Amino acid sequence: MKPLGPIPAGYTAIGGELAIGGKPASHWVEAAGRTPLFVYSKDLITHRLADLRAAMPDRIKINYAIKANSFAPVLDHVSTLADGLDIASGGELEMVRAMGFDLTRVSFAGPGKRDSELEAAIAAGVTLNLESETEADRALGIAARLGKTPRMAIRVNPDFELKGSGMKMGGGPKPFGIDAERVPALIARIIAAGCEFRGLHIFTGSQALSAEAVIDMQAKVLDCADRLAGEAGVKLPKLNMGGGFGIPYFSGDEPLDIAAVGAALHDRFAHLPETLADAELFLELGRYLVGEAGVYLTRIVDRKDSYGETYLITDGGLHHQLAASGNFGTVVRRNYPVAIASRFAAEPEETANVVGCLCTPLDRLADKAHLPRAEVGDLVAVFCAGAYGASASPSAFLGQGPAAEMLV
Ligand SMILES: *Cc1c(COP(=O)(O)O)cnc(C)c1O
């Protein structure tokens, strides 16, 4: 037997079934007319933002990194709760534009921005988080041609990283950001070229569960921003401090202590240096805001035994849940929180492997899991499906096509 990850708070049973948004899972499957289906809870997203704001100093603003989940109704809902949105492609710019969001509250990071993407962003008043000196030059050239004043921040590749982070995005050679030592010169250059300077962006990693690591990282981010602004002789109008707040996925994971993170920020903000005194201070979060608010529902289409092991074969799989299958940035595969949604209140009584319908051994949703006995027709729930599920899985693989999605 292998342990399952912890089921996030806020999920209960109704009539023995998993409830989402106050209704049983089967209700949503019927409403969608099919499985597999992602169900995202509006209430859980709203509460997550409210709890986060309560824990953070008032001065902190919260951006949503939309790559975590850009399903239009989710994006629409989060955008009413967040202070700004972070995008990482021209495609995401179009999603945000289609929603009618104020584009001056959008910033655009990401290496390899094409000229067409820079042009669309500059024309819309989106802040560019510059990833290289050459990107700065291309953007300044495009802005001059458009007759627009570009809004520019600099993404720093700092000389530290987020400890214990799932994906490291700072410290040492990286395709992201501009090496810290070259940032002061670039600040001076883009200001001299006439841009509207929007400060610095320092993102150092993802999926941290240790408050100590996040507090340490934030202190270093503030020190680094102060040092670079001081060397450039400017005050920062804005500092995007990154994010990296993680959620528990695996057995033994504990939730991030946001009260401790908030208290440490409170202390730091009481003594901010002159360079940051007037800065708008942002966190940019993706998975922390929406990850636990989503459940992936898939139906068991076959139940079989092979050399003493039981396989529950579902109509879903890694084409919608690459991360849960263990193939998205993990070294050792561990089980996500998974349950039999249609028997959520039942006691576990057997050990079974839950797999997807793809013809590849990579397509596993739960290995040797202790579960209630499930039959063909039962629904399986994979939790923590609100972030990097639908948006980060190869839905065309094996001709399977996307899952249904709904916000309830
Ligand atoms: C992906 C990304 C985020 C969001 O990361 P999460 O782990 O989902 O919070 C934030 N900022 C940048 C620059 C990113 O690339």
PDB file of C-alpha atoms and ligand atoms in Angstrom, residues 65 67-68 86 88 109-110 129 131 155 169 176 201 203 205-207 240 242-246 284-288 387-388, ligand 1:
ATOM      1  CA  ALA A  65      -0.544  34.190 -12.298  1.00  0.00           C
ATOM      2  CA  LYS A  67      -1.133  30.092 -16.163  1.00  0.00           C
ATOM      3  CA  ALA A  68      -2.212  28.081 -13.106  1.00  0.00           C
ATOM      4  CA  ASP A  86       0.318  38.124 -14.406  1.00  0.00           C
ATOM      5  CA  ALA A  88       3.231  34.864 -19.702  1.00  0.00           C
ATOM      6  CA  ALA A 109       6.792  38.000 -17.807  1.00  0.00           C
ATOM      7  CA  GLY A 110       8.281  35.094 -19.713  1.00  0.00           C
ATOM      8  CA  ASN A 129       8.708  42.319 -17.045  1.00  0.00           C
ATOM      9  CA  GLU A 131      13.776  39.175 -19.352  1.00  0.00           C
ATOM     10  CA  ARG A 155      12.805  40.739 -13.955  1.00  0.00           C
ATOM     11  CA  MET A 169      13.588  29.769 -11.053  1.00  0.00           C
ATOM     12  CA  PHE A 176      14.635  33.813 -16.652  1.00  0.00           C
ATOM     13  CA  HIS A 201      10.155  41.556 -10.479  1.00  0.00           C
ATOM     14  CA  PHE A 203      10.429  35.399  -8.691  1.00  0.00           C
ATOM     15  CA  GLY A 205      10.493  29.469  -7.201  1.00  0.00           C
ATOM     16  CA  SER A 206       7.273  27.586  -6.729  1.00  0.00           C
ATOM     17  CA  GLN A 207       5.509  25.188  -4.399  1.00  0.00           C
ATOM     18  CA  ASN A 240       6.786  42.171  -7.474  1.00  0.00           C
ATOM     19  CA  GLY A 242       7.261  36.696  -6.444  1.00  0.00           C
ATOM     20  CA  GLY A 243       5.233  34.060  -4.691  1.00  0.00           C
ATOM     21  CA  GLY A 244       6.057  30.421  -4.421  1.00  0.00           C
ATOM     22  CA  PHE A 245       3.359  29.600  -1.870  1.00  0.00           C
ATOM     23  CA  GLY A 246       2.707  25.875  -2.142  1.00  0.00           C
ATOM     24  CA  GLU A 284       2.143  36.796  -7.490  1.00  0.00           C
ATOM     25  CA  LEU A 285       0.441  33.506  -6.846  1.00  0.00           C
ATOM     26  CA  GLY A 286      -1.065  30.839  -9.012  1.00  0.00           C
ATOM     27  CA  ARG A 287      -1.511  27.447  -7.457  1.00  0.00           C
ATOM     28  CA  TYR A 288      -2.028  28.749  -3.908  1.00  0.00           C
ATOM     29  CA  ALA A 387      -3.989  24.515 -10.801  1.00  0.00           C
ATOM     30  CA  TYR A 388      -1.772  23.053 -13.528  1.00  0.00           C
TER      31      TYR A 388
HETATM   32  C1  LIG B   1       4.383  30.179 -12.772  1.00  0.00           C
HETATM   33  C2  LIG B   1       4.681  31.486 -12.214  1.00  0.00           C
HETATM   34  C3  LIG B   1       3.978  31.938 -11.094  1.00  0.00           C
HETATM   35  C4  LIG B   1       2.960  31.105 -10.378  1.00  0.00           C
HETATM   36  O1  LIG B   1       3.545  30.047  -9.700  1.00  0.00           O
HETATM   37  P1  LIG B   1       2.678  29.202  -8.667  1.00  0.00           P
HETATM   38  O2  LIG B   1       3.561  28.127  -8.208  1.00  0.00           O
HETATM   39  O3  LIG B   1       1.491  28.692  -9.417  1.00  0.00           O
HETATM   40  O4  LIG B   1       2.248  30.131  -7.597  1.00  0.00           O
HETATM   41  C5  LIG B   1       4.242  33.198 -10.647  1.00  0.00           C
HETATM   42  N1  LIG B   1       5.147  33.983 -11.267  1.00  0.00           N
HETATM   43  C6  LIG B   1       5.860  33.579 -12.331  1.00  0.00           C
HETATM   44  C7  LIG B   1       6.859  34.467 -12.947  1.00  0.00           C
HETATM   45  C8  LIG B   1       5.659  32.316 -12.839  1.00  0.00           C
HETATM   46  O5  LIG B   1       6.373  31.903 -13.888  1.00  0.00           O
END
